[in-house]
mmCIF file with all atom_site columns, C-alpha atoms in Angstrom:
data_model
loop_
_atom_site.group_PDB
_atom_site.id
_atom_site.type_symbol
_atom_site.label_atom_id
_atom_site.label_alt_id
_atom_site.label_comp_id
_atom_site.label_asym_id
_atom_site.label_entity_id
_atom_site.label_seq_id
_atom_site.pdbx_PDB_ins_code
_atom_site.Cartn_x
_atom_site.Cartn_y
_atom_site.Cartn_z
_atom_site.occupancy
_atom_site.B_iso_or_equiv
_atom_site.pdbx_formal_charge
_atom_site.auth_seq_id
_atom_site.auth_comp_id
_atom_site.auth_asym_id
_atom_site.auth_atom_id
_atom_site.pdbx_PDB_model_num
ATOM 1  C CA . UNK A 1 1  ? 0.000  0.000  0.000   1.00 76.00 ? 1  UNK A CA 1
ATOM 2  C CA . UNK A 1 2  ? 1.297  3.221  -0.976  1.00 82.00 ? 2  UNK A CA 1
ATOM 3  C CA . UNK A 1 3  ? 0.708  5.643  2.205   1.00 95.00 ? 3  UNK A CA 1
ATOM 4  C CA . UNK A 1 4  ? 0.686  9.609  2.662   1.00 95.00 ? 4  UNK A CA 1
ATOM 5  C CA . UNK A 1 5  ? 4.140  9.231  4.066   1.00 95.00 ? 5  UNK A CA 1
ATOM 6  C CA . UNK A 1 6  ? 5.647  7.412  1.469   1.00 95.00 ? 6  UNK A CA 1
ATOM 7  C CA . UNK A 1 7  ? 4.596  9.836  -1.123  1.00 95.00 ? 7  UNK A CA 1
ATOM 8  C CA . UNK A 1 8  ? 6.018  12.747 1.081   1.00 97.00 ? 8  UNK A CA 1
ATOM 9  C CA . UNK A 1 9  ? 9.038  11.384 1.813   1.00 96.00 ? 9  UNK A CA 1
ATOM 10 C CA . UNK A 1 10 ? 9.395  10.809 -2.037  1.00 96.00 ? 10 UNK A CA 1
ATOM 11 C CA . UNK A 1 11 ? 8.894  14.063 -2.863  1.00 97.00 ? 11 UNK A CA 1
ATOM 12 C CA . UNK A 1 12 ? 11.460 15.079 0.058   1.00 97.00 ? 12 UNK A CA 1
ATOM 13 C CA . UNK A 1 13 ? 13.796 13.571 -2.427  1.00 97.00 ? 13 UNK A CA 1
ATOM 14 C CA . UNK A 1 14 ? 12.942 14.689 -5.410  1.00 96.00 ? 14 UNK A CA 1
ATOM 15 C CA . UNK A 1 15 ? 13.033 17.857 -4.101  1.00 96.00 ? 15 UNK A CA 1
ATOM 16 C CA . UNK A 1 16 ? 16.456 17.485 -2.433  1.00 95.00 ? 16 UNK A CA 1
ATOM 17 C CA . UNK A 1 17 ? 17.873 16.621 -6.495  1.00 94.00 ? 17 UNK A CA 1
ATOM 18 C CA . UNK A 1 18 ? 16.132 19.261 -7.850  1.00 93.00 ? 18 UNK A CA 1
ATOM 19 C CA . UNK A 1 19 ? 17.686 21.698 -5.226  1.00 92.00 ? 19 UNK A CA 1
ATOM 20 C CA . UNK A 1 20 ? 21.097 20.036 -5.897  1.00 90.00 ? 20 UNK A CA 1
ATOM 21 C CA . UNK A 1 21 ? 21.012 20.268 -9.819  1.00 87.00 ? 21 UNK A CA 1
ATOM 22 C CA . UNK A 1 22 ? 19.981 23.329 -9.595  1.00 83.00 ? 22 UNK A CA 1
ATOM 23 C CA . UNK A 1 23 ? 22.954 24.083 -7.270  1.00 79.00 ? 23 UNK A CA 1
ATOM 24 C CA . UNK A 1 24 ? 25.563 22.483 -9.685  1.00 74.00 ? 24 UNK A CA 1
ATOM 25 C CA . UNK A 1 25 ? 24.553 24.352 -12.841 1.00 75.00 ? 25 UNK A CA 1
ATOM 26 C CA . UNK A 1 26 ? 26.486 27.908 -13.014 1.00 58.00 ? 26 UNK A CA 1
ATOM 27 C CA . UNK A 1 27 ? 25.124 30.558 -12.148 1.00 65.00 ? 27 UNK A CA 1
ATOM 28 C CA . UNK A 1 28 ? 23.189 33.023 -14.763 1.00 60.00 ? 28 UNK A CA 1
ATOM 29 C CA . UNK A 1 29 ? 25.360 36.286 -15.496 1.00 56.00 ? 29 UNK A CA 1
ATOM 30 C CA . UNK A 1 30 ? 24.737 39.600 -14.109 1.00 58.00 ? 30 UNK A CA 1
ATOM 31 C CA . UNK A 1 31 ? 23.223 40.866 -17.239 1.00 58.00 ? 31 UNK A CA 1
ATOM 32 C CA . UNK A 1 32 ? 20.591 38.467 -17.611 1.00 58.00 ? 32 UNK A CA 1
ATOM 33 C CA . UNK A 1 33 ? 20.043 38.389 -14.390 1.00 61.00 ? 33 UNK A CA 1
ATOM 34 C CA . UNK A 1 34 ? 18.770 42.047 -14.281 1.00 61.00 ? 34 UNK A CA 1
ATOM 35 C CA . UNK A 1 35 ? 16.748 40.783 -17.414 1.00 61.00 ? 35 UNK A CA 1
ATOM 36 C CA . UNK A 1 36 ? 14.950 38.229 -15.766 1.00 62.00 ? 36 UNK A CA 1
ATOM 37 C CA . UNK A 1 37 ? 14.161 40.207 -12.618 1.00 65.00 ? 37 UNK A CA 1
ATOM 38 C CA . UNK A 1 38 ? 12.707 43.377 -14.866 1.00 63.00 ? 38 UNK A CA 1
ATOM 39 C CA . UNK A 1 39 ? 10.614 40.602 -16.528 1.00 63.00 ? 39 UNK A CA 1
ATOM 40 C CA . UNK A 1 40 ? 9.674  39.408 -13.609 1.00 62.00 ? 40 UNK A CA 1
ATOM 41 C CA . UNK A 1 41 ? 8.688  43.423 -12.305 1.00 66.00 ? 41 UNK A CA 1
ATOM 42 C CA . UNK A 1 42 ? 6.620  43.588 -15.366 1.00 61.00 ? 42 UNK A CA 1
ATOM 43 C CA . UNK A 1 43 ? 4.020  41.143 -14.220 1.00 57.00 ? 43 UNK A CA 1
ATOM 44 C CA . UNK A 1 44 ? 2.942  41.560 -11.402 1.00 52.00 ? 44 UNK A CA 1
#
């Protein structure tokens, strides 16, 4: 039986790789970094 806890504990994980790819790829350079937050600015 698949329980409420073993479905959260799954997604623990996935969320732990997601967080640690994200981690490992380089960060985005100043310049479109001030792109993406004006974007960003622009929606809300």
């Amino acid at each position: 039986m698949y329980s409420i806890e073993m479905a959260y504990a799954r997604m623990r994980e996935l969320q732990d790789q997601a967080n640690r790819s994200r981690a490992a790829q380089q960060p985005a350079t100043p310049r479109a970094r001030r792109r993406l937050s004006r974007a960003a600015a622009k929606k809300r």
